[in-house]
Tab-separated table of C-alpha atoms in Angstrom:
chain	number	residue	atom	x	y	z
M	7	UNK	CA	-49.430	-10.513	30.762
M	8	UNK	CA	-51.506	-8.783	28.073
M	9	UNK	CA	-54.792	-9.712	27.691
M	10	UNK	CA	-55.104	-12.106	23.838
M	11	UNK	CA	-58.393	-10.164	23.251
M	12	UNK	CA	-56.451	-6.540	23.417
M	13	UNK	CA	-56.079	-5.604	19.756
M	14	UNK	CA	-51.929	-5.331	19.972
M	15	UNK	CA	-51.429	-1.186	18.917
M	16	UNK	CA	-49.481	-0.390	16.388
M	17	UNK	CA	-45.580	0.367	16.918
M	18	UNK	CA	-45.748	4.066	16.211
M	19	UNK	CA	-49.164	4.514	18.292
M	20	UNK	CA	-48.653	2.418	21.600
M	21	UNK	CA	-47.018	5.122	24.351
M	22	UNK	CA	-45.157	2.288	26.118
M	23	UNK	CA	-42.533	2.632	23.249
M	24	UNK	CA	-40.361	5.095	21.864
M	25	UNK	CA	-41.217	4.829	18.440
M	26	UNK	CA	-44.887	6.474	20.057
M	27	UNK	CA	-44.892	10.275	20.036
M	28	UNK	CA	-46.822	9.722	23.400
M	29	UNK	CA	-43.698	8.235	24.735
M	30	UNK	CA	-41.961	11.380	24.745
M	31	UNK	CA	-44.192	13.873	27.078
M	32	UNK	CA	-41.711	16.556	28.188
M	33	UNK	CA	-43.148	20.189	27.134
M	34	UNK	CA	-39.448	21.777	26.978
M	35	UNK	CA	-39.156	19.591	23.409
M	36	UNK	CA	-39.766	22.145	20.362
M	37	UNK	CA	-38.454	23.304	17.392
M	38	UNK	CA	-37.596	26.782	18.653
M	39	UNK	CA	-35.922	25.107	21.317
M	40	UNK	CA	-34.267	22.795	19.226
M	41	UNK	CA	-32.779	25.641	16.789
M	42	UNK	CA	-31.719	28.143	19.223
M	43	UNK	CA	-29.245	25.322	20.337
M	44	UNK	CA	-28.524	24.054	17.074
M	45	UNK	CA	-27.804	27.991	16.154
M	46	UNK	CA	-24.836	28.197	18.772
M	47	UNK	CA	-23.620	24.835	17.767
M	48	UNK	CA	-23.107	25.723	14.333
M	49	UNK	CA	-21.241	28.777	15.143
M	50	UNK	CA	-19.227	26.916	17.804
M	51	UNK	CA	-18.585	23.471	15.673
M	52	UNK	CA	-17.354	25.434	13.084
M	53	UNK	CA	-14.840	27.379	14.926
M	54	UNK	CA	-13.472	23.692	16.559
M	55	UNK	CA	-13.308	22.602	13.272
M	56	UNK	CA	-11.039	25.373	11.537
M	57	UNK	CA	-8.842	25.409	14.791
M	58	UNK	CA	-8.569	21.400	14.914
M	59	UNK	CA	-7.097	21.431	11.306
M	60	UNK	CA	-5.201	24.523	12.243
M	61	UNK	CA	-3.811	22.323	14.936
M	62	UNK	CA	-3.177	19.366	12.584
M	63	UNK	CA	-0.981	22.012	10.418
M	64	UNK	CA	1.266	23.216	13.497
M	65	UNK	CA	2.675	19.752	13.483
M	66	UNK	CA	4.220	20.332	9.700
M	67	UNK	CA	2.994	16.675	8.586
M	68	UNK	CA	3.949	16.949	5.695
M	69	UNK	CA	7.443	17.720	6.564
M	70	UNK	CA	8.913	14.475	7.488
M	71	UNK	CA	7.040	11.244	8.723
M	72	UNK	CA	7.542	11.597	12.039
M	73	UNK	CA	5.564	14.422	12.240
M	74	UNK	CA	2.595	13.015	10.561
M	75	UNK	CA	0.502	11.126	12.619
M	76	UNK	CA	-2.040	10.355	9.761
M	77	UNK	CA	0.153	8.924	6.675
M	78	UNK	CA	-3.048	8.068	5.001
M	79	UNK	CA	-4.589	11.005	5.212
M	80	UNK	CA	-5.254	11.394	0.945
M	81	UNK	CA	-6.483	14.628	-0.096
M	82	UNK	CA	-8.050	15.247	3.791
M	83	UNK	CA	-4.550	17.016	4.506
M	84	UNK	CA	-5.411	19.652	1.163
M	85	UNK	CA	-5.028	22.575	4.054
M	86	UNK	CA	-1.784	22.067	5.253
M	87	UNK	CA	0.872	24.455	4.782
M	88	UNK	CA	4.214	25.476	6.438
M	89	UNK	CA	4.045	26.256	9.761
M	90	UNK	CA	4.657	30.290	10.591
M	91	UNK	CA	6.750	31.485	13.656
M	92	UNK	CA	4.783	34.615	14.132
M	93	UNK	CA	3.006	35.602	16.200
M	94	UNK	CA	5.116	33.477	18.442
M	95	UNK	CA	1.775	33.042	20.548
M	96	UNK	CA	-0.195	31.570	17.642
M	97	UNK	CA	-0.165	27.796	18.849
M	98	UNK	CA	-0.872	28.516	22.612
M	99	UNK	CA	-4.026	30.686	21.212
M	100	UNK	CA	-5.834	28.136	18.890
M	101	UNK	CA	-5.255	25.237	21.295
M	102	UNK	CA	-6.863	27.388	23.825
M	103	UNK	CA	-9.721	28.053	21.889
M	104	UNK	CA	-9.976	24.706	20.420
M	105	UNK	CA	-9.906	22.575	23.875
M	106	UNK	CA	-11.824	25.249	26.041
M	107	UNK	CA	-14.972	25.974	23.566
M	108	UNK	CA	-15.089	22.057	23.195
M	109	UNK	CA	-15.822	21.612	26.882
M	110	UNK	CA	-17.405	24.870	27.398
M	111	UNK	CA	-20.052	23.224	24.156
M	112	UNK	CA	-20.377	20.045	26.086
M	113	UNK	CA	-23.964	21.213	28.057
M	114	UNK	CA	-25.009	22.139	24.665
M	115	UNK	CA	-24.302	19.472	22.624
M	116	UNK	CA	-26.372	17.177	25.719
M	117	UNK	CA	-29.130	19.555	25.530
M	118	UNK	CA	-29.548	19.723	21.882
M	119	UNK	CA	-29.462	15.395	21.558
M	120	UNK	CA	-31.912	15.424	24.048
M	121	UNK	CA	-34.052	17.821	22.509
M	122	UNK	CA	-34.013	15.468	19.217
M	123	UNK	CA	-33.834	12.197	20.594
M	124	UNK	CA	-37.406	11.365	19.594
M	125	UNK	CA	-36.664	11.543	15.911
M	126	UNK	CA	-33.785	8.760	16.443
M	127	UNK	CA	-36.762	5.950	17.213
M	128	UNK	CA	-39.175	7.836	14.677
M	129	UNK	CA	-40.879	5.291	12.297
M	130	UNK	CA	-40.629	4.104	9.375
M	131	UNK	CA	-36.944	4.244	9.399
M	132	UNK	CA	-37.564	6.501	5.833
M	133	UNK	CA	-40.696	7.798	4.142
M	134	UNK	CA	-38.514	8.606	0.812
M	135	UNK	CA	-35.097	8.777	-0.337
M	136	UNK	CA	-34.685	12.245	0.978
M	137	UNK	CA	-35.956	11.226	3.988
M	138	UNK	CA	-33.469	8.316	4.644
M	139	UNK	CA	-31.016	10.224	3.464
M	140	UNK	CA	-31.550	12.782	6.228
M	141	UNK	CA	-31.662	9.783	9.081
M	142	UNK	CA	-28.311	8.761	7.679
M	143	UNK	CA	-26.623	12.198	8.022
M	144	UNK	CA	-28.565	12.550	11.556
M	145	UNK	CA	-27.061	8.978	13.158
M	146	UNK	CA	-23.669	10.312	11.233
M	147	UNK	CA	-23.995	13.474	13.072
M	148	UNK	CA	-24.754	11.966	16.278
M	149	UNK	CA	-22.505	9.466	16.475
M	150	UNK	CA	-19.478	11.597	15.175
M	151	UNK	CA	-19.954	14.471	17.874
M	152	UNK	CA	-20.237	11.513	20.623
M	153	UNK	CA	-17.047	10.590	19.208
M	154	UNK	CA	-15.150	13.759	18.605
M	155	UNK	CA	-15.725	15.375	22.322
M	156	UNK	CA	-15.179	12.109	24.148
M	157	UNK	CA	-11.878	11.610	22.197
M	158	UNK	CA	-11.249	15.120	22.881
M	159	UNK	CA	-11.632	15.100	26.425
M	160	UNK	CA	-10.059	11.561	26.859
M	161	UNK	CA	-6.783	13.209	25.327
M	162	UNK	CA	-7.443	15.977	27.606
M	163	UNK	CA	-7.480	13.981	30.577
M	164	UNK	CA	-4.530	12.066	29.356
M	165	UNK	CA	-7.002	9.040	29.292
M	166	UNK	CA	-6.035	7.138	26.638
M	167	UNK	CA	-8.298	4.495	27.225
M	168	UNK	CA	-9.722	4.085	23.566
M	169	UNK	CA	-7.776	1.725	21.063
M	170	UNK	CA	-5.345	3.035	18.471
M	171	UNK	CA	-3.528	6.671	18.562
M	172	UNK	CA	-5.886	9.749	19.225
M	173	UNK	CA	-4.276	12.123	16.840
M	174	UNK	CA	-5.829	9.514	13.452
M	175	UNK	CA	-8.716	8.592	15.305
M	176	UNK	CA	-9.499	12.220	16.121
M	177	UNK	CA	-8.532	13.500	13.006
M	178	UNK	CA	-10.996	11.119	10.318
M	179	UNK	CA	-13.803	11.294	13.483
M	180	UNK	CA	-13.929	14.984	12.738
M	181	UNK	CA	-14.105	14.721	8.896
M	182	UNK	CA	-16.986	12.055	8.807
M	183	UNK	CA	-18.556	14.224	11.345
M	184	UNK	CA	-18.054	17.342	10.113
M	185	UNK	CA	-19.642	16.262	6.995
M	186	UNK	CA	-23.021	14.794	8.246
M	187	UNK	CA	-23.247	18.601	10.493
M	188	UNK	CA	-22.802	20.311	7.181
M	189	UNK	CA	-25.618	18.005	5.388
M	190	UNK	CA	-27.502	18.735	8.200
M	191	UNK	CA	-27.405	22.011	8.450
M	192	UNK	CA	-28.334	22.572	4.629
M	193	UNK	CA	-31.223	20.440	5.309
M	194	UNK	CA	-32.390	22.281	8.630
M	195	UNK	CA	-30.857	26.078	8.551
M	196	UNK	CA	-34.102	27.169	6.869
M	197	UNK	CA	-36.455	25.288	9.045
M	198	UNK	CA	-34.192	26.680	12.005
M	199	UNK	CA	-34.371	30.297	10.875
M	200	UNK	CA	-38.170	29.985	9.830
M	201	UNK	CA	-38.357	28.462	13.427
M	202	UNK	CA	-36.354	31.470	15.393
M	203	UNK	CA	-38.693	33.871	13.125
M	204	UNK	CA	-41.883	32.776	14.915
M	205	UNK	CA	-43.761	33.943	18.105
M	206	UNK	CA	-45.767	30.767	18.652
M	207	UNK	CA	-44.525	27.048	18.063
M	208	UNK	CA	-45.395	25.299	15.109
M	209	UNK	CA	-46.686	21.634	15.406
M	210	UNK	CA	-44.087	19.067	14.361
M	211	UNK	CA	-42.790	15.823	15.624
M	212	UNK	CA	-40.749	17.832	18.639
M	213	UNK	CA	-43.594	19.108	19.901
M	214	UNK	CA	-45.335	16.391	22.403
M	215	UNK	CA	-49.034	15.406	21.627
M	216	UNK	CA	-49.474	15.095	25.534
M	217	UNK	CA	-47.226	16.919	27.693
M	218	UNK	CA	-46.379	16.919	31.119
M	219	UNK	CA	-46.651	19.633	33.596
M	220	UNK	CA	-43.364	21.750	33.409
M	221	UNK	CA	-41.288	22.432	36.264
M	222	UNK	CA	-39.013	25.163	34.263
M	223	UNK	CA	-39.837	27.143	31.322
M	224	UNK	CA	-37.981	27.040	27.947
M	225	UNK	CA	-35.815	30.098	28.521
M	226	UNK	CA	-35.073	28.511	31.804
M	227	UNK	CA	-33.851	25.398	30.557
M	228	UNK	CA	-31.520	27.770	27.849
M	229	UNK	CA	-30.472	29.459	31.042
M	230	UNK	CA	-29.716	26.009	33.076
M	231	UNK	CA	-27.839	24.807	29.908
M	232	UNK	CA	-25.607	28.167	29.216
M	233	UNK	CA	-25.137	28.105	33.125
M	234	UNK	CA	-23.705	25.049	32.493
M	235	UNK	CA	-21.523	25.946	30.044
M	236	UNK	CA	-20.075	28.753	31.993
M	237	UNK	CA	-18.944	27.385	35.125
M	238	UNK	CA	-17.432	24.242	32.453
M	239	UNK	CA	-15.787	27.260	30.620
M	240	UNK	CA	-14.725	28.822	34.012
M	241	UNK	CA	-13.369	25.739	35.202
M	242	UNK	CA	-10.958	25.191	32.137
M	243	UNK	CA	-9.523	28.383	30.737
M	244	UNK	CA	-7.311	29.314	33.971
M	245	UNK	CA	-5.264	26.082	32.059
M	246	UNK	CA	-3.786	29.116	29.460
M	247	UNK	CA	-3.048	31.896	32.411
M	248	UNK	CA	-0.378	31.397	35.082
M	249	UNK	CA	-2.024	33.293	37.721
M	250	UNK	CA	-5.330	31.085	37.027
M	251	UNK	CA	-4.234	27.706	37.134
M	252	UNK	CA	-5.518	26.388	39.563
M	253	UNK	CA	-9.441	26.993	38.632
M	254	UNK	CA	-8.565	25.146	35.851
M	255	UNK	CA	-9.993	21.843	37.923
M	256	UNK	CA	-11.594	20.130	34.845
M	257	UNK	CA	-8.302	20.880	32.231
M	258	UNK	CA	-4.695	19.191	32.665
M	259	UNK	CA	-1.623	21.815	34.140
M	260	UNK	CA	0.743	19.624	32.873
M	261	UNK	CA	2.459	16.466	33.205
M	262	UNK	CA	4.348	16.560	36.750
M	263	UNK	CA	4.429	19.083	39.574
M	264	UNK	CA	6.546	21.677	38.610
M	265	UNK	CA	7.852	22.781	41.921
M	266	UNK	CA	9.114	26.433	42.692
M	267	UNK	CA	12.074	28.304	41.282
M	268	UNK	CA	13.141	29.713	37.777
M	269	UNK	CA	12.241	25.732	36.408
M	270	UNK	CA	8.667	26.277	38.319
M	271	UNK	CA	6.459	26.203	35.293
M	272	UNK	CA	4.824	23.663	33.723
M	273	UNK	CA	5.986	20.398	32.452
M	274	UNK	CA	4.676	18.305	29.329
M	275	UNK	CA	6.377	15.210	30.224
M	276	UNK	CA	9.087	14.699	33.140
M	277	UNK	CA	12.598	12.922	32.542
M	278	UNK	CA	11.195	10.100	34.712
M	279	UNK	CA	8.406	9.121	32.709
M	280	UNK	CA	10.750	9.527	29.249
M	281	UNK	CA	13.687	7.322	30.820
M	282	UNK	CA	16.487	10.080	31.506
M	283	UNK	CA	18.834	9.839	34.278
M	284	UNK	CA	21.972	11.888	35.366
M	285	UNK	CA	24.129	9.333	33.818
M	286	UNK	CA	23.190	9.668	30.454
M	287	UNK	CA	23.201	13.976	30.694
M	288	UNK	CA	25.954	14.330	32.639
M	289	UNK	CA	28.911	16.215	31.716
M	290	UNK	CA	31.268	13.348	30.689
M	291	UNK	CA	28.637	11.072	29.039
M	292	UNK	CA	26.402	13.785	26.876
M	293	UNK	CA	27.669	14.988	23.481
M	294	UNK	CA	25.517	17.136	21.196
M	295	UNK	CA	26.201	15.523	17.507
M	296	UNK	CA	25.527	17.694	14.810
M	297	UNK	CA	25.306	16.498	11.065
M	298	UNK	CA	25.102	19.112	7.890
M	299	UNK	CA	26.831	19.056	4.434
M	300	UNK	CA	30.208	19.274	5.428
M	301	UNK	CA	30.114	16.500	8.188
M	302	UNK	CA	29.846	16.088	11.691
M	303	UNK	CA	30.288	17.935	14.658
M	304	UNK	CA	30.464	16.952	18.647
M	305	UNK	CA	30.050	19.058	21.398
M	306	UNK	CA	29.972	18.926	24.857
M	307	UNK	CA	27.621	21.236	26.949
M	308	UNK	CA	30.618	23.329	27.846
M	309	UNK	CA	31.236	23.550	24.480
M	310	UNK	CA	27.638	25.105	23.875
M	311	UNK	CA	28.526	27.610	26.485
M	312	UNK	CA	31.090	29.558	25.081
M	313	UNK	CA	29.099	29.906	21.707
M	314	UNK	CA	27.518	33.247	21.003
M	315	UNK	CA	24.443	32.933	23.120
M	316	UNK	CA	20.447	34.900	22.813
M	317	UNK	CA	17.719	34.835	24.587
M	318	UNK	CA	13.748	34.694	23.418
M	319	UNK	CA	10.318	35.296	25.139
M	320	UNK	CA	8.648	32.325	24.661
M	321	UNK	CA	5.433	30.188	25.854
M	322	UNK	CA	5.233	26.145	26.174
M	323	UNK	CA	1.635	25.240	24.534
M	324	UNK	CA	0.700	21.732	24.585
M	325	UNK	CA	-2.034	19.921	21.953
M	326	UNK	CA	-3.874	18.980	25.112
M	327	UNK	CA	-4.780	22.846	25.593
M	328	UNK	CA	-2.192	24.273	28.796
M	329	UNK	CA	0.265	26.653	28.310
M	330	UNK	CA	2.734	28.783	30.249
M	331	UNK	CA	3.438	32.380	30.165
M	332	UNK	CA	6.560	33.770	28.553
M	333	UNK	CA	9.936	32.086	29.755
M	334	UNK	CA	13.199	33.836	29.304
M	335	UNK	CA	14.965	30.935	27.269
M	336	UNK	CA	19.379	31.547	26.363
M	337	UNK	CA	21.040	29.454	24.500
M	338	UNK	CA	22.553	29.207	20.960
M	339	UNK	CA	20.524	30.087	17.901
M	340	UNK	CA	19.903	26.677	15.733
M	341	UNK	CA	20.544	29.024	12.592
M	342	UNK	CA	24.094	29.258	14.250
M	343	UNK	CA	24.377	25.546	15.112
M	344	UNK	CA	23.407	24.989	10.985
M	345	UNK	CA	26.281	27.229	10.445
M	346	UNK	CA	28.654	25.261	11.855
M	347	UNK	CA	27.855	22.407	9.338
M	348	UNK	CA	28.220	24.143	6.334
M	349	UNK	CA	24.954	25.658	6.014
M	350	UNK	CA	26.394	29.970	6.810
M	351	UNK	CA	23.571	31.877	4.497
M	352	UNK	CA	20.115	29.808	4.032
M	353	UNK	CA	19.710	27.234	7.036
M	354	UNK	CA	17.636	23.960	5.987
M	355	UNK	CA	15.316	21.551	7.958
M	356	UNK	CA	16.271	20.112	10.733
M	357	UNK	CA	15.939	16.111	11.784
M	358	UNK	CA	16.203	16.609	16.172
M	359	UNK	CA	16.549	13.527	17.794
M	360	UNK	CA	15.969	12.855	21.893
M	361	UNK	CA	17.902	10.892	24.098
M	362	UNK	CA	14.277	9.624	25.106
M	363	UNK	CA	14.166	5.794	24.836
M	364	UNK	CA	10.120	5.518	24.806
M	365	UNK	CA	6.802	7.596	24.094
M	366	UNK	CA	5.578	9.742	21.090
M	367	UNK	CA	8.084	12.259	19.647
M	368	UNK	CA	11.014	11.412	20.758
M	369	UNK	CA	11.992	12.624	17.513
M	370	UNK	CA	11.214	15.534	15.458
M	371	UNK	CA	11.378	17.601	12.319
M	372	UNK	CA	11.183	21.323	12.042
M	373	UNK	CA	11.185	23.578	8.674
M	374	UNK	CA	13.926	25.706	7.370
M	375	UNK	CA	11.724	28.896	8.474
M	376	UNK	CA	11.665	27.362	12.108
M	377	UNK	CA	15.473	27.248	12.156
M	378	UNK	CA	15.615	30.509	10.403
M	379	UNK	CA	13.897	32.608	13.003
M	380	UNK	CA	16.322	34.617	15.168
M	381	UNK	CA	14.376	33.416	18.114
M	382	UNK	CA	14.716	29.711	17.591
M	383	UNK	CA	17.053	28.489	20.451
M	384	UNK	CA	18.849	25.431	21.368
M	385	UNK	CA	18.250	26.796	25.024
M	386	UNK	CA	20.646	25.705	27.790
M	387	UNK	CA	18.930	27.778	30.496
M	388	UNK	CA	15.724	29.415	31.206
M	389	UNK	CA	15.308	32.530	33.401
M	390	UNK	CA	18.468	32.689	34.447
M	391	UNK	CA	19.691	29.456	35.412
M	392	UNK	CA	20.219	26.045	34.093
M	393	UNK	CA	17.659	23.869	33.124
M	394	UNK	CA	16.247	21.119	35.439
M	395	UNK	CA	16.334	17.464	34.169
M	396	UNK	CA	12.336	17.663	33.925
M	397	UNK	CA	12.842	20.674	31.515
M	398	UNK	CA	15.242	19.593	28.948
M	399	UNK	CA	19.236	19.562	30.364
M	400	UNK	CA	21.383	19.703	29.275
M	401	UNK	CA	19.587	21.064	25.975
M	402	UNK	CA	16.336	21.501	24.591
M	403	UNK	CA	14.663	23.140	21.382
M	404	UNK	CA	12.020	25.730	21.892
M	405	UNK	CA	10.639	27.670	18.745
M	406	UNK	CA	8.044	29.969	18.505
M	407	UNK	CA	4.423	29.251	17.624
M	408	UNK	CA	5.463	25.238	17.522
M	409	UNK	CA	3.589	22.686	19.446
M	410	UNK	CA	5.294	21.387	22.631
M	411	UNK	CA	6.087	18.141	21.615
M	412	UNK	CA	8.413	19.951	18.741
M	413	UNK	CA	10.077	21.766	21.465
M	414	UNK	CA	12.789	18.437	21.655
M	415	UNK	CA	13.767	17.716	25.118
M	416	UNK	CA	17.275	15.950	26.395
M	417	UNK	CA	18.144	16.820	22.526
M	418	UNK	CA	21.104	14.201	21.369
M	419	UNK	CA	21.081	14.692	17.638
M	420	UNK	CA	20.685	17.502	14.924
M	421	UNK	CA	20.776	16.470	11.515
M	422	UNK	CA	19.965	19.146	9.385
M	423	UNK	CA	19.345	18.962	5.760
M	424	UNK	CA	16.289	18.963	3.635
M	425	UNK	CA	13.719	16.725	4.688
């Protein structure tokens, strides 16, 4: 028990408490420190940012509901625009970049709360308006980026363990947080630079009144954390490459084993977890209906077959960051499927519709410039032989530069039209 006669110290001065610069004692703290990592954040938050929206956009939410995960979204969804076909790689490349750099900045983003964790207990809570204004934007910052990456890599994971859908939650968590890091970094990029500029520290409330003995030096711990990084970074981007898929221990390869054989690439969900069997695709029971201006039309997968058939080059990419190489996809071009509905010279949207009873997207929209493209394909076999059930038969969509979950598996339904 403490002693009644021991004058009681004052919050900010007694070292048994956080809110005590003397509680804080390691000697890596700094403000050099502190920027270089806030330096590579900037450039690295930034670059998740744009490719997040850019995501958001691949989805076309403005196209029809069912594409748009965020109805509410105001004036936040000011960016989006119609989703382009070319390059047909575009998708699989900024979900690369978007879900590999945000684990890759995970060791950084650690490192650089640590390094300013003192300032979170600091007292008083605000010496002036700017000054609370600052703490706001800093518990704003801290608490979106918490937010963002564990969302992020919860999705990754396929951990859905957090309430509501990811793709709102995810998608406001990024704004509010995105901008508290741009208030903070007008408030701190000249401090930062001023900070990089110098030889010798400067004496601020990073820098610990009586530090510890180090064990590693400051450009060590930069080392230790880009080390980090690396092997996080090595560990994830095989998820993009066939050949390196396996490294890719810390990133998802898809959602079932794919097995061997021409169908021996990934999957993004398999007929088992979507509730197809073979006696709703089989050749007696499945009929492809097709709705346009001048009515409906029914066809059988044999049917299908004896249309003019193509074939296109093209990758699955999924939002959770895995993709395939090239698969050689033949089947019949939806431009020609609009044609037989009365729509010969300019095709329209298209309303695609899954025989899959449960689960997100079982129906989708796609835009006129989607069903345009030569290379759009209501594919009936991929390289070289007939779909599996796990794949899509006895048709699927595939389209290039369009998130996986637009490329329509066990499609029942084309209704094309503008949406």
């Amino acid at each position: 028990m403490r002693d009644p006669d021991t004058p009681r110290l004052p919050l900010r001065a007694d070292p048994r408490l956080p809110s005590s610069p003397g509680f804080w004692r390691s000697p890596l703290r700094g403000p050099r420190f502190t920027s270089v990592l806030g330096l590579v954040l900037l450039a690295g938050i930034t670059v998740l940012f744009v490719t997040g929206l850019v995501s958001y956009a691949a989805y076309n939410p403005n196209l029809s509901t069912v594409n748009d995960k965020t109805p509410d979204k105001g004036i936040l969804g000011f960016y989006l625009f119609p989703w382009p076909t070319n390059p047909h790689w575009l998708y699989r490349l900024n979900q690369g970049v978007h879900v590999t750099l945000g684990i890759t900045l995970i060791p950084v983003l650690l490192a650089k709360l640590w390094s300013v964790i003192p300032r979170l207990f600091a007292l008083p809570p605000a010496r002036s308006m700017a000054h609370a204004l600052e703490r706001i934007s800093l518990l704003l910052l801290v608490g979106g980026a918490l937010f963002e990456f564990v969302t992020g890599v919860l999705n990754v994971q396929l951990d859905y363990v957090f309430p509501g859908s990811f793709y709102p939650l995810h998608f406001y968590g990024a704004w509010v947080f995105f901008a508290a890091f741009v208030a903070h970094v007008l408030l701190k990029m000249p401090i930062a630079l001023r900070n990089l500029r110098r030889l010798r520290e400067e004496e601020n409330d990073l820098v610990p009144p009586r530090p510890t003995e180090p064990t590693i030096t400051r450009r060590g711990a930069l080392w230790f954390v880009g080390g980090g990084s690396l092997l996080l970074f090595a560990t994830t981007v095989g998820q993009n490459f066939d050949a390196l898929r396996r490294t890719a221990l810390l990133a998802p390869h898809g959602g079932g084993e794919p097995g061997g054989g021409p169908n021996g690439f990934q999957i993004n969900k398999t007929a088992a977890y979507a509730g197809i069997d073979a006696a709703r695709t089989g050749e007696d029971a499945w009929r492809l209906v097709i709705t346009g201006r001048t009515g409906t039309v029914r066809l059988s997968r044999a049917q299908l077959a004896e249309l003019p058939l193509h074939s296109s080059a093209l990758p699955i990419a999924c939002v959770e960051g895995w993709s395939t190489s090239d698969q050689w996809w033949r089947g019949v071009r939806l431009r020609d499927l609009a044609a037989l509905v009365g729509y010969q010279d300019e095709p329209p949207d298209v309303f695609v519709e899954s025989l899959q009873r449960r689960g997100a997207f079982r129906e989708a929209a796609l835009r006129a410039n989607q069903v345009a493209d030569p290379r759009s394909l209501l594919a009936l076999y991929v390289n070289g032989e007939e779909l599996s059930l796990d794949h899509g038969y006895p048709a699927r969509v595939i389209v290039p530069a369009a998130p996986g979950v637009l490329n329509t598996k066990w499609v029942a339904r084309m209704t094309f039209g503008d949406l």
